[in-house]
Coordinates of C-alpha atoms and ligand atoms in Angstrom, one line a residue:
Chain A
M1 CA 88.9 59.4 -121.2
R2 CA 86.3 62.0 -122.4
A3 CA 83.7 61.6 -125.1
V4 CA 81.1 63.2 -127.3
T5 CA 79.0 62.2 -130.1
I6 CA 78.9 64.8 -133.1
R7 CA 76.2 64.8 -135.8
R8 CA 79.0 65.0 -138.4
P9 CA 80.8 62.5 -140.4
A10 CA 84.0 61.0 -139.1
A11 CA 86.0 62.3 -141.9
E12 CA 85.0 65.9 -141.5
L13 CA 85.9 65.7 -137.7
Y14 CA 89.2 64.1 -138.4
A15 CA 90.0 66.7 -141.0
F16 CA 89.1 69.5 -138.7
W17 CA 91.3 68.1 -135.7
R18 CA 94.3 67.1 -138.3
D19 CA 94.6 70.7 -139.1
V20 CA 95.8 71.3 -135.4
E21 CA 95.8 75.1 -135.5
N22 CA 91.8 74.7 -135.7
L23 CA 92.0 73.5 -132.1
Q24 CA 92.7 77.1 -130.9
R25 CA 89.2 77.7 -131.7
V26 CA 87.8 75.1 -129.4
I27 CA 90.2 75.3 -126.4
K28 CA 88.8 77.7 -124.0
D29 CA 92.0 78.6 -122.4
P30 CA 94.3 81.1 -124.3
V31 CA 96.4 78.8 -126.5
S32 CA 98.6 79.4 -129.4
I33 CA 99.3 76.3 -131.6
I34 CA 101.7 76.9 -134.7
A35 CA 102.0 73.8 -137.1
L36 CA 105.5 73.5 -137.8
S37 CA 105.4 70.6 -140.3
A38 CA 102.8 68.0 -141.3
D39 CA 103.1 66.2 -137.9
E40 CA 104.7 68.8 -135.6
S41 CA 103.4 71.6 -133.9
H42 CA 104.3 74.1 -131.2
W43 CA 102.0 74.8 -128.4
K44 CA 102.0 77.5 -125.7
V45 CA 99.4 77.9 -123.1
T46 CA 99.4 81.3 -121.3
A47 CA 97.9 82.2 -117.9
P48 CA 98.2 85.7 -116.2
T49 CA 101.1 84.0 -114.0
G50 CA 103.1 82.5 -116.9
S51 CA 103.0 80.2 -119.8
V52 CA 104.1 76.6 -120.5
E53 CA 105.4 75.4 -124.0
W54 CA 106.0 72.3 -125.7
D55 CA 106.4 70.8 -129.3
S56 CA 104.0 68.0 -130.1
L57 CA 104.5 65.2 -132.7
I58 CA 101.8 63.0 -134.3
I59 CA 103.0 59.5 -133.7
N60 CA 99.8 57.7 -135.1
D61 CA 97.7 58.8 -137.9
E62 CA 94.8 56.9 -139.5
P63 CA 92.8 59.0 -141.8
G64 CA 89.1 59.4 -140.5
A65 CA 89.7 57.2 -137.6
L66 CA 92.4 58.2 -135.2
I67 CA 95.1 60.7 -134.4
A68 CA 97.8 60.1 -131.6
W69 CA 100.5 62.6 -130.4
R70 CA 103.0 63.0 -127.8
S71 CA 105.4 65.9 -126.7
R72 CA 108.9 66.1 -127.8
E73 CA 112.0 66.2 -125.5
G74 CA 112.4 69.4 -123.6
A75 CA 108.6 69.9 -123.1
D76 CA 107.6 71.9 -120.2
V77 CA 104.9 69.2 -119.6
R78 CA 105.4 66.0 -120.9
N79 CA 102.1 64.6 -122.4
A80 CA 100.7 62.3 -124.9
G81 CA 97.1 61.5 -126.2
S82 CA 94.9 60.4 -128.7
V83 CA 91.5 61.1 -130.5
R84 CA 89.3 58.3 -132.1
F85 CA 86.4 58.9 -134.4
V86 CA 84.0 56.0 -134.4
A87 CA 80.7 55.9 -136.2
A88 CA 77.8 56.0 -133.7
P89 CA 74.7 53.8 -134.3
G90 CA 71.9 54.9 -136.6
D91 CA 72.0 58.6 -137.5
E92 CA 73.7 59.7 -134.4
G93 CA 76.9 60.9 -135.9
T94 CA 80.5 60.2 -134.8
E95 CA 81.7 59.2 -131.3
V96 CA 84.8 61.5 -130.5
T97 CA 87.0 60.0 -127.6
V98 CA 90.0 61.7 -126.3
A99 CA 92.4 60.0 -123.9
L100 CA 95.2 62.4 -122.5
E101 CA 97.9 61.7 -120.2
Y102 CA 100.5 64.2 -118.8
D103 CA 103.4 63.9 -116.2
P104 CA 102.4 65.6 -112.9
L105 CA 105.3 68.4 -112.3
G106 CA 106.6 69.5 -108.9
G107 CA 107.7 73.0 -108.1
A108 CA 106.7 76.4 -109.5
L109 CA 105.9 75.0 -113.0
G110 CA 103.9 72.3 -111.4
K111 CA 101.8 74.8 -109.8
L112 CA 101.3 76.8 -112.8
V113 CA 100.0 73.8 -114.9
A114 CA 97.6 72.9 -112.1
K115 CA 96.5 76.5 -112.3
L116 CA 95.8 76.2 -116.1
T117 CA 94.2 72.9 -115.8
G118 CA 92.2 73.1 -112.8
D119 CA 91.7 70.3 -110.4
D120 CA 90.5 68.2 -113.3
P121 CA 92.6 68.4 -116.5
G122 CA 89.9 66.0 -118.0
L123 CA 87.4 68.8 -117.7
Q124 CA 89.3 71.1 -119.9
V125 CA 89.4 68.3 -122.5
Y126 CA 85.7 67.8 -121.9
I127 CA 84.9 71.4 -122.4
A128 CA 87.0 71.7 -125.6
L129 CA 85.0 68.7 -127.0
K130 CA 81.7 70.2 -126.1
R131 CA 82.7 73.4 -128.0
L132 CA 83.9 71.4 -130.9
K133 CA 80.5 69.7 -131.1
A134 CA 78.7 73.1 -130.8
L135 CA 80.9 74.7 -133.5
L136 CA 80.6 71.9 -135.9
E137 CA 76.9 71.1 -135.5
S138 CA 75.4 74.7 -135.0
G139 CA 78.3 76.8 -136.4
E140 CA 79.0 78.6 -133.2
I141 CA 80.1 78.1 -129.6
P142 CA 77.5 79.2 -126.8
T143 CA 78.4 82.0 -124.8
T144 CA 77.0 84.7 -122.6
E145 CA 80.3 86.7 -122.3
G146 CA 79.7 90.4 -122.9
Q147 CA 75.9 90.2 -122.1
P148 CA 74.3 92.9 -119.7
V149 CA 74.2 92.1 -116.2
G150 CA 72.8 93.9 -113.3
E151 CA 74.5 94.9 -110.1
P152 CA 76.5 93.6 -108.0
Q153 CA 77.8 91.5 -110.8
A154 CA 78.3 94.4 -113.3
S155 CA 80.8 96.3 -111.0
A156 CA 82.6 93.0 -110.0
K157 CA 83.2 92.4 -113.8
G158 CA 84.3 95.7 -114.4
K159 CA 87.0 95.5 -111.4
K160 CA 88.6 92.2 -112.8
Chain B
M1 CA 68.3 99.9 -120.6
K2 CA 66.0 99.0 -117.8
A3 CA 65.7 95.5 -116.7
A4 CA 64.2 93.4 -113.8
V5 CA 66.9 92.0 -111.8
W6 CA 67.1 89.3 -109.1
M7 CA 68.7 90.6 -105.9
G8 CA 68.2 87.6 -103.6
K9 CA 65.4 85.9 -101.9
K10 CA 62.0 87.8 -102.7
K11 CA 63.9 90.7 -103.9
M12 CA 63.6 92.0 -107.3
E13 CA 64.9 95.5 -108.6
V14 CA 64.5 97.5 -111.6
Q15 CA 68.1 98.5 -112.7
T16 CA 69.7 100.4 -115.6
V17 CA 72.0 98.0 -117.1
A18 CA 74.0 98.1 -120.7
D19 CA 71.9 97.3 -123.7
P20 CA 72.6 93.8 -125.1
S21 CA 74.9 93.4 -128.2
I22 CA 75.4 90.6 -130.9
L23 CA 77.7 88.1 -129.3
N24 CA 77.4 85.2 -131.8
P25 CA 76.9 85.3 -135.5
R26 CA 73.4 83.7 -135.3
D27 CA 72.1 86.1 -132.5
C28 CA 69.4 88.9 -132.9
I29 CA 68.5 91.7 -130.8
V30 CA 64.8 92.0 -129.9
K31 CA 63.2 95.2 -128.5
V32 CA 60.7 93.7 -126.1
T33 CA 57.1 95.0 -126.5
A34 CA 55.6 92.5 -123.9
T35 CA 56.9 90.2 -121.2
A36 CA 55.2 88.1 -118.4
I37 CA 56.0 86.6 -115.1
C38 CA 55.9 83.0 -114.9
G39 CA 55.4 80.5 -112.0
S40 CA 59.0 79.4 -112.8
D41 CA 60.0 83.0 -112.1
V42 CA 58.5 82.6 -108.7
H43 CA 60.7 79.6 -108.0
L44 CA 63.7 81.6 -108.8
Y45 CA 62.4 84.7 -106.9
N46 CA 62.0 82.7 -103.8
G47 CA 65.6 81.5 -104.0
L48 CA 64.9 77.7 -104.8
V49 CA 66.7 77.3 -107.9
P50 CA 70.4 76.5 -107.4
T51 CA 73.1 78.8 -109.4
L52 CA 70.9 82.0 -109.8
E53 CA 73.1 85.1 -108.9
K54 CA 72.3 88.5 -107.6
G55 CA 72.4 90.6 -110.6
D56 CA 70.8 88.2 -113.0
I57 CA 68.2 89.6 -115.2
L58 CA 65.0 87.4 -115.4
G59 CA 62.3 86.9 -117.6
H60 CA 61.7 84.0 -120.3
E61 CA 58.2 84.9 -121.7
F62 CA 58.8 87.8 -124.1
M63 CA 58.1 89.1 -127.6
G64 CA 59.0 92.0 -129.7
E65 CA 60.6 93.6 -132.7
V66 CA 63.8 92.3 -134.2
V67 CA 66.1 95.5 -134.3
E68 CA 69.5 93.9 -135.1
V69 CA 70.8 90.6 -136.6
G70 CA 74.0 88.8 -136.5
S71 CA 76.1 88.0 -139.6
A72 CA 74.9 84.5 -140.0
V73 CA 71.2 85.1 -139.5
K74 CA 69.3 84.1 -142.8
T75 CA 65.5 84.4 -142.5
T76 CA 65.0 86.5 -139.6
R77 CA 65.1 90.2 -140.6
V78 CA 65.2 93.6 -138.7
G79 CA 61.5 94.8 -138.4
D80 CA 60.1 91.2 -137.8
R81 CA 57.7 90.9 -135.0
V82 CA 58.4 87.8 -133.1
V83 CA 57.6 85.6 -130.1
V84 CA 60.7 84.1 -128.6
P85 CA 60.6 80.4 -127.0
F86 CA 62.2 80.3 -123.7
T87 CA 64.1 77.3 -124.6
I88 CA 67.2 78.1 -126.6
A89 CA 68.1 75.4 -129.2
C90 CA 70.6 75.3 -132.1
G91 CA 68.3 73.3 -134.4
A92 CA 71.2 71.0 -135.5
C93 CA 71.9 68.6 -132.8
S94 CA 70.2 65.1 -132.6
H95 CA 67.9 66.4 -130.1
C96 CA 66.8 69.4 -131.9
V97 CA 66.4 67.3 -135.2
R98 CA 64.0 64.9 -133.3
T99 CA 62.3 68.1 -132.1
E100 CA 63.4 67.6 -128.6
W101 CA 64.2 71.3 -128.3
S102 CA 64.4 71.7 -124.6
C103 CA 67.1 69.0 -124.6
C104 CA 69.5 70.9 -127.2
D105 CA 73.1 69.7 -126.7
N106 CA 74.7 73.0 -127.8
T107 CA 73.2 76.0 -126.2
N108 CA 74.2 75.8 -122.4
P109 CA 77.6 77.4 -122.0
N110 CA 77.7 76.0 -118.5
A111 CA 76.8 72.5 -119.8
H112 CA 79.4 71.0 -117.4
V113 CA 78.0 72.5 -114.5
A114 CA 74.4 71.1 -115.2
E115 CA 76.1 67.7 -116.0
A116 CA 77.8 67.7 -112.5
L117 CA 74.5 68.3 -110.7
I118 CA 72.0 66.3 -112.9
G119 CA 74.0 63.9 -115.1
Y120 CA 73.4 65.6 -118.6
S121 CA 72.8 69.3 -119.5
P122 CA 69.5 70.2 -121.0
A123 CA 69.1 73.4 -123.4
G124 CA 70.0 76.9 -122.2
L125 CA 67.0 79.0 -121.0
F126 CA 66.6 82.7 -120.9
G127 CA 66.5 84.2 -117.4
F128 CA 67.1 81.2 -115.5
S129 CA 70.0 80.0 -113.4
H130 CA 73.6 79.7 -114.5
M131 CA 73.4 76.1 -114.8
S132 CA 70.8 76.7 -117.4
G133 CA 73.3 79.0 -119.2
G134 CA 72.7 82.2 -117.2
Y135 CA 71.5 83.9 -120.3
A136 CA 70.0 87.5 -119.5
G137 CA 66.3 87.2 -119.6
G138 CA 63.6 89.3 -121.3
Q139 CA 62.1 91.2 -118.6
A140 CA 63.9 94.2 -120.0
E141 CA 63.6 96.8 -122.7
Y142 CA 66.0 94.8 -125.0
V143 CA 67.2 91.1 -125.1
R144 CA 69.9 89.1 -127.0
V145 CA 68.3 86.1 -128.7
P146 CA 70.7 83.2 -129.9
F147 CA 69.8 81.3 -133.1
A148 CA 67.4 83.8 -134.4
D149 CA 66.5 81.6 -137.3
V150 CA 65.6 78.6 -135.1
G151 CA 63.5 79.7 -132.2
P152 CA 61.6 82.9 -132.7
I153 CA 58.1 82.8 -134.5
K154 CA 57.4 85.7 -136.8
I155 CA 53.8 87.1 -136.4
E156 CA 52.6 88.2 -139.7
S157 CA 49.1 89.3 -138.7
D158 CA 48.3 92.3 -136.6
I159 CA 47.0 90.2 -133.9
P160 CA 47.4 91.8 -130.4
D161 CA 50.8 91.1 -128.3
E162 CA 48.7 89.7 -125.5
K163 CA 47.1 86.9 -127.8
V164 CA 50.3 85.6 -128.9
L165 CA 52.9 86.4 -126.1
F166 CA 52.2 83.0 -124.3
L167 CA 53.3 81.1 -127.2
S168 CA 56.9 81.6 -125.7
D169 CA 56.0 79.3 -122.7
V170 CA 52.8 78.5 -120.8
F171 CA 50.4 77.9 -123.7
P172 CA 52.8 75.2 -125.3
T173 CA 53.5 74.1 -121.5
G174 CA 50.1 73.3 -120.9
Y175 CA 49.6 71.9 -124.4
M176 CA 52.6 69.5 -124.0
A177 CA 51.4 68.7 -120.6
A178 CA 48.0 67.5 -122.1
E179 CA 49.5 66.1 -125.2
N180 CA 51.5 63.9 -122.9
C181 CA 48.4 62.4 -121.3
N182 CA 47.7 60.0 -124.3
I183 CA 43.8 61.3 -124.3
V184 CA 41.5 59.0 -125.9
P185 CA 38.9 61.6 -127.3
G186 CA 35.6 61.0 -125.9
R187 CA 36.6 58.8 -123.1
S188 CA 39.6 60.2 -121.0
V189 CA 39.2 61.9 -117.8
V190 CA 41.9 64.3 -116.9
A191 CA 42.7 65.7 -113.4
V192 CA 44.8 69.1 -113.3
W193 CA 46.6 69.8 -110.1
G194 CA 47.2 73.7 -110.0
C195 CA 44.9 76.3 -111.6
G196 CA 47.8 78.7 -112.4
P197 CA 48.6 79.8 -115.9
V198 CA 50.0 76.3 -116.9
G199 CA 47.0 74.6 -115.3
Q200 CA 44.6 76.8 -117.3
F201 CA 46.3 75.9 -120.6
A202 CA 46.6 72.3 -119.8
I203 CA 42.9 72.5 -119.0
R204 CA 41.9 74.0 -122.3
S205 CA 44.4 71.8 -124.2
A206 CA 43.0 68.7 -122.8
F207 CA 39.5 69.7 -123.9
L208 CA 41.1 70.5 -127.5
L209 CA 42.5 67.1 -127.4
G210 CA 39.1 65.5 -126.7
A211 CA 39.1 64.8 -123.1
A212 CA 35.7 63.8 -121.9
K213 CA 36.1 65.4 -118.6
V214 CA 38.7 67.7 -116.9
I215 CA 38.7 68.1 -113.2
A216 CA 40.9 71.0 -111.9
I217 CA 42.2 71.1 -108.2
D218 CA 43.3 74.2 -106.6
S219 CA 42.9 76.0 -103.3
I220 CA 42.3 79.7 -104.8
P221 CA 38.6 80.4 -105.6
E222 CA 39.4 82.7 -108.5
R223 CA 41.6 80.4 -110.4
R224 CA 39.0 77.5 -109.8
A225 CA 36.5 79.8 -111.3
L226 CA 38.6 80.6 -114.4
A227 CA 39.0 76.8 -114.8
E228 CA 35.1 76.2 -114.7
K229 CA 35.0 78.8 -117.5
A230 CA 37.0 76.5 -119.6
G231 CA 34.4 73.6 -118.8
A232 CA 36.3 71.9 -116.0
T233 CA 35.0 70.8 -112.8
A234 CA 37.0 72.6 -110.1
I235 CA 37.6 71.1 -106.4
P236 CA 39.4 72.6 -103.8
S237 CA 42.9 71.1 -103.0
G238 CA 43.5 69.2 -99.7
D239 CA 43.8 65.6 -98.1
D240 CA 40.5 64.5 -99.3
V241 CA 41.2 65.0 -103.2
M242 CA 41.5 61.2 -103.7
E243 CA 38.2 60.5 -102.3
T244 CA 36.6 63.3 -104.5
L245 CA 38.2 62.1 -107.6
K246 CA 37.1 58.5 -107.0
A247 CA 33.6 59.8 -106.4
M248 CA 33.6 61.7 -109.5
T249 CA 34.9 58.8 -111.7
G250 CA 33.0 56.1 -110.6
G251 CA 35.8 54.5 -108.6
R252 CA 38.2 54.2 -111.5
G253 CA 40.2 57.5 -110.8
P254 CA 41.5 59.9 -113.5
D255 CA 43.1 58.2 -116.7
A256 CA 45.6 61.1 -116.5
A257 CA 47.0 63.3 -113.9
I258 CA 48.7 66.6 -114.7
D259 CA 50.9 68.1 -112.0
A260 CA 50.9 71.8 -112.8
V261 CA 52.1 72.9 -109.5
G262 CA 55.6 72.1 -109.2
M263 CA 58.2 72.5 -106.3
E264 CA 56.2 75.0 -104.3
A265 CA 53.0 73.1 -103.6
H266 CA 50.8 74.0 -100.5
G267 CA 49.3 71.5 -98.1
S268 CA 52.2 69.7 -96.3
T269 CA 53.6 71.4 -93.1
Y270 CA 56.3 68.6 -93.3
D271 CA 57.5 70.0 -96.7
D272 CA 57.2 73.6 -95.6
V273 CA 59.5 72.9 -92.8
K274 CA 62.1 70.8 -94.5
Q275 CA 62.3 73.2 -97.5
A276 CA 62.6 76.2 -95.1
L277 CA 65.4 74.3 -93.3
K278 CA 67.2 73.2 -96.7
L279 CA 66.6 69.6 -95.9
E280 CA 64.6 69.1 -99.1
T281 CA 64.9 71.0 -102.3
D282 CA 61.2 70.7 -103.3
R283 CA 57.8 70.6 -101.8
P284 CA 56.2 67.7 -103.9
F285 CA 52.9 67.5 -102.2
A286 CA 50.7 67.7 -105.2
L287 CA 53.1 65.2 -107.1
R288 CA 52.7 62.7 -104.4
Q289 CA 48.9 63.2 -104.6
A290 CA 48.8 62.8 -108.3
M291 CA 50.9 59.7 -108.1
R292 CA 48.4 58.0 -105.8
C293 CA 45.3 59.4 -107.6
V294 CA 45.8 58.5 -111.2
R295 CA 44.2 55.5 -112.5
K296 CA 45.8 52.1 -112.9
A297 CA 48.0 51.8 -116.1
G298 CA 47.3 55.8 -116.2
T299 CA 49.6 58.7 -117.1
L300 CA 51.3 61.2 -115.0
S301 CA 52.1 64.3 -116.9
V302 CA 54.5 66.6 -115.0
P303 CA 54.9 70.1 -116.4
G304 CA 55.6 71.4 -112.9
V305 CA 59.3 72.4 -112.3
Y306 CA 61.2 70.4 -109.6
A307 CA 64.9 71.3 -108.8
G308 CA 66.3 68.5 -106.9
F309 CA 65.7 65.8 -104.3
L310 CA 62.3 64.8 -103.1
D311 CA 61.3 63.2 -100.1
N312 CA 58.6 60.4 -99.5
V313 CA 57.6 60.0 -103.2
P314 CA 55.5 57.0 -103.2
F315 CA 57.0 55.2 -106.1
G316 CA 55.6 52.0 -105.0
T317 CA 52.2 53.2 -106.0
V318 CA 53.7 54.2 -109.5
M319 CA 55.2 50.8 -110.2
N320 CA 52.5 48.7 -109.0
K321 CA 49.9 50.5 -110.7
G322 CA 51.9 50.6 -113.9
V323 CA 51.9 54.4 -114.4
T324 CA 53.6 56.2 -117.0
I325 CA 55.5 59.4 -116.0
R326 CA 55.9 62.0 -118.7
T327 CA 57.8 65.3 -118.0
G328 CA 60.3 68.1 -119.1
Q329 CA 60.9 71.5 -120.1
T330 CA 58.6 72.2 -122.8
H331 CA 59.8 71.7 -126.2
V332 CA 58.3 75.1 -127.1
Q333 CA 59.5 75.2 -130.9
R334 CA 57.5 72.1 -131.6
Y335 CA 54.2 73.9 -130.9
L336 CA 54.6 77.5 -132.2
H337 CA 53.1 77.1 -135.5
P338 CA 50.3 74.7 -134.5
L339 CA 49.5 76.8 -131.6
L340 CA 49.6 80.0 -133.3
E341 CA 47.1 78.4 -135.9
L342 CA 44.7 77.6 -133.0
V343 CA 44.8 81.1 -131.7
E344 CA 44.4 82.7 -135.2
K345 CA 41.2 80.4 -135.7
K346 CA 39.9 81.7 -132.5
K347 CA 39.8 78.0 -130.9
I348 CA 41.3 79.5 -127.9
D349 CA 42.1 83.1 -126.7
P350 CA 45.3 82.8 -124.6
A351 CA 44.8 86.4 -123.1
C352 CA 41.8 85.1 -121.1
I353 CA 44.2 84.5 -118.2
I354 CA 45.6 88.0 -117.9
T355 CA 44.6 89.7 -114.9
H356 CA 47.1 92.5 -114.4
R357 CA 48.9 94.9 -116.9
V358 CA 51.9 96.5 -115.2
P359 CA 54.9 98.9 -116.3
L360 CA 58.0 97.1 -116.1
S361 CA 59.4 99.8 -113.6
Q362 CA 56.9 98.2 -111.1
A363 CA 58.2 94.5 -111.6
P364 CA 59.1 94.3 -107.9
E365 CA 55.5 94.9 -106.7
A366 CA 54.2 92.8 -109.5
Y367 CA 56.5 89.8 -108.5
A368 CA 55.3 90.1 -104.9
M369 CA 51.7 90.0 -106.1
F370 CA 52.0 87.2 -108.5
A371 CA 54.0 85.0 -105.9
D372 CA 51.7 85.7 -103.1
K373 CA 48.6 85.4 -105.5
T374 CA 47.0 88.7 -104.0
D375 CA 44.7 91.0 -105.8
G376 CA 43.1 88.1 -107.6
C377 CA 46.3 87.8 -109.7
I378 CA 46.6 85.1 -112.1
K379 CA 48.9 86.4 -114.8
V380 CA 50.9 89.7 -115.0
V381 CA 52.0 91.2 -118.3
L382 CA 54.8 93.8 -118.0
D383 CA 55.1 96.6 -120.3
P384 CA 58.8 97.4 -121.0
S385 CA 58.2 100.9 -122.5
R386 CA 57.0 102.2 -119.0
Ligands
NAD11 N1 57.7 72.4 -117.9 C1 57.8 73.7 -118.4 O1 58.6 73.8 -119.3 C2 57.2 74.7 -117.5 C3 57.0 76.0 -118.2 C4 56.4 77.0 -117.4 C5 56.1 76.7 -116.1 N2 56.4 75.5 -115.6 C6 56.0 75.1 -114.1 O2 54.7 75.0 -113.8 C7 54.2 75.2 -112.6 C8 53.1 76.0 -112.6 O3 53.3 77.3 -113.2 P1 52.5 78.6 -113.1 O4 52.9 79.6 -113.9 O5 51.0 78.1 -113.5 O6 52.4 78.9 -111.7 P2 51.4 79.3 -110.4 O7 52.3 79.5 -109.2 O8 50.7 80.6 -110.9 O9 50.4 78.2 -110.3 C9 50.6 77.0 -109.3 C10 49.1 76.8 -108.8 O10 49.2 75.6 -108.0 C11 48.3 75.8 -107.0 N3 48.8 74.9 -105.9 C12 49.7 74.9 -104.9 N4 49.5 73.8 -104.2 C13 48.7 73.0 -104.7 C14 48.1 71.6 -104.3 N5 48.6 71.1 -103.3 N6 47.2 71.0 -105.1 C15 46.6 71.8 -106.0 N7 47.1 73.1 -106.6 C16 48.0 73.6 -105.9 C17 48.7 77.3 -106.6 O11 47.6 77.6 -105.8 C18 48.5 77.9 -107.9 O12 47.5 78.4 -108.4 C19 55.6 75.9 -111.9 O13 56.4 74.8 -111.2 C20 56.3 76.3 -113.1 O14 57.6 76.5 -112.7 C21 56.9 74.6 -116.1
ZN12 ZN1 57.9 79.9 -117.6
ZN13 ZN1 70.3 71.6 -130.6

């Protein structure tokens, strides 16, 4: 489970998340999300070594409070998760809590997924939550990508 | 452009690097007209701050002229003359709204790295380590400044750079250190460990806030002399500081103690050896002494920077005396306007600490001089145009 508090109303955060294509802006890894219908979307996560895809279905939807989803049959990675929006005390904003579960896989696909998610898939979720918070509070996501840097880093970056 | 680049322990280089560009809609680009070397840069220079990498551009005290603004910048304009706080803050998160600027939630792209090391992530900082965001610093001809409408303060008058440059860090840092002391005007006695730039501003700020007496502690004679110029009584550092302070305060001890030394204190062979062997991240000799010397129910204010885990910290004395500790990277944005006003009203002349004016091209020599405190050096200002 991962959580952040965002100084925006729950309704606004819910609306941003419910329009699932918005999540492409906050998930750091290259991801394509296409809404297929009000409750279904197609997800594709890409890495230099390949990609994984699945269809996702919203299975529980409480406006302003909760969205829960699971992958459909045939997913490369079976997964299920939920996001809750709960008012924080005083003027702190809204507590956003995400739970995510996925099936560990064997074989080449398993290795690919591990590469995509790192050692700690929770960390990827958390980074996305932090980016969501920055975007909705301050209007942008902090970055230093593309700033000047001295040697030896400059050459190392150029070679990548 | 030219920039001062860290190349490993005690090794700086001036390199030609790419010019910065706007990366986010609320950024601006500043053409740097003056920049300084800070005691915090010395900790970086000496390789004591984790997650600094070879090739990083240093510098977090700088000012200049805005030459480009991002698409979402509203009030800052091209041509504005600005001083830039070293703490990068978004202005919109809970901490910023409460003016706890150095704790901004949204400006460290590597927040998860800082969290893994220290639990939560403070704000991004210019020219610090990667756990503080890895933002390229301002010891350069140009620098990219995020949140152009939040941090930079526009200087409207033609007051010289040198009088306002230190609003970026050391003046607010000394001021906040003094403000954290809960000074009762006409009564409080404040002891300040360290007469570097931060200590000098802490001393002057303590007087501005009404301290009855300020006692300044340092081993370097010219720094003690500058402290005395401000009205402080200066004493040499060493093991007998406690005794001297008691003698000077009728046995009460100072009401407040300021540690303006930080992680590279002199005076303890134990710490020198342990830090050299990497068995201890910091050398907290001054901090330990300040903890012991401060009066019962007194306040310990710590602007000095610490990086990690400290040995033999006498917490028992802090607890049993009922000492309040206040610390942190400075909430610079909070102090910009009030302190600019003090400068403009001539209540203080921040330029009084400057001893050296050096071209940016000589940054490596300037770092060595400031770090080793040779040639009477107290504060170096670098000129990026040379
Ligand atoms: N909190 C913040 O936001 C902030 C901002 C700027 C600087 N700092 C920190 O403040 C500290 C001081 O910065 P500075 O620019 O004045 O650096 P500096 O290195 O010029 O000054 C430190 C002074 O402490 C003296 N000193 C060393 N050991 C001592 C001891 N045992 N007793 C008394 N004095 C001793 C040194 O002789 C020196 O004059 C550094 O740790 C720096 O990183 C913190
Ligand atoms: Zn500094
Ligand atoms: Zn903020």
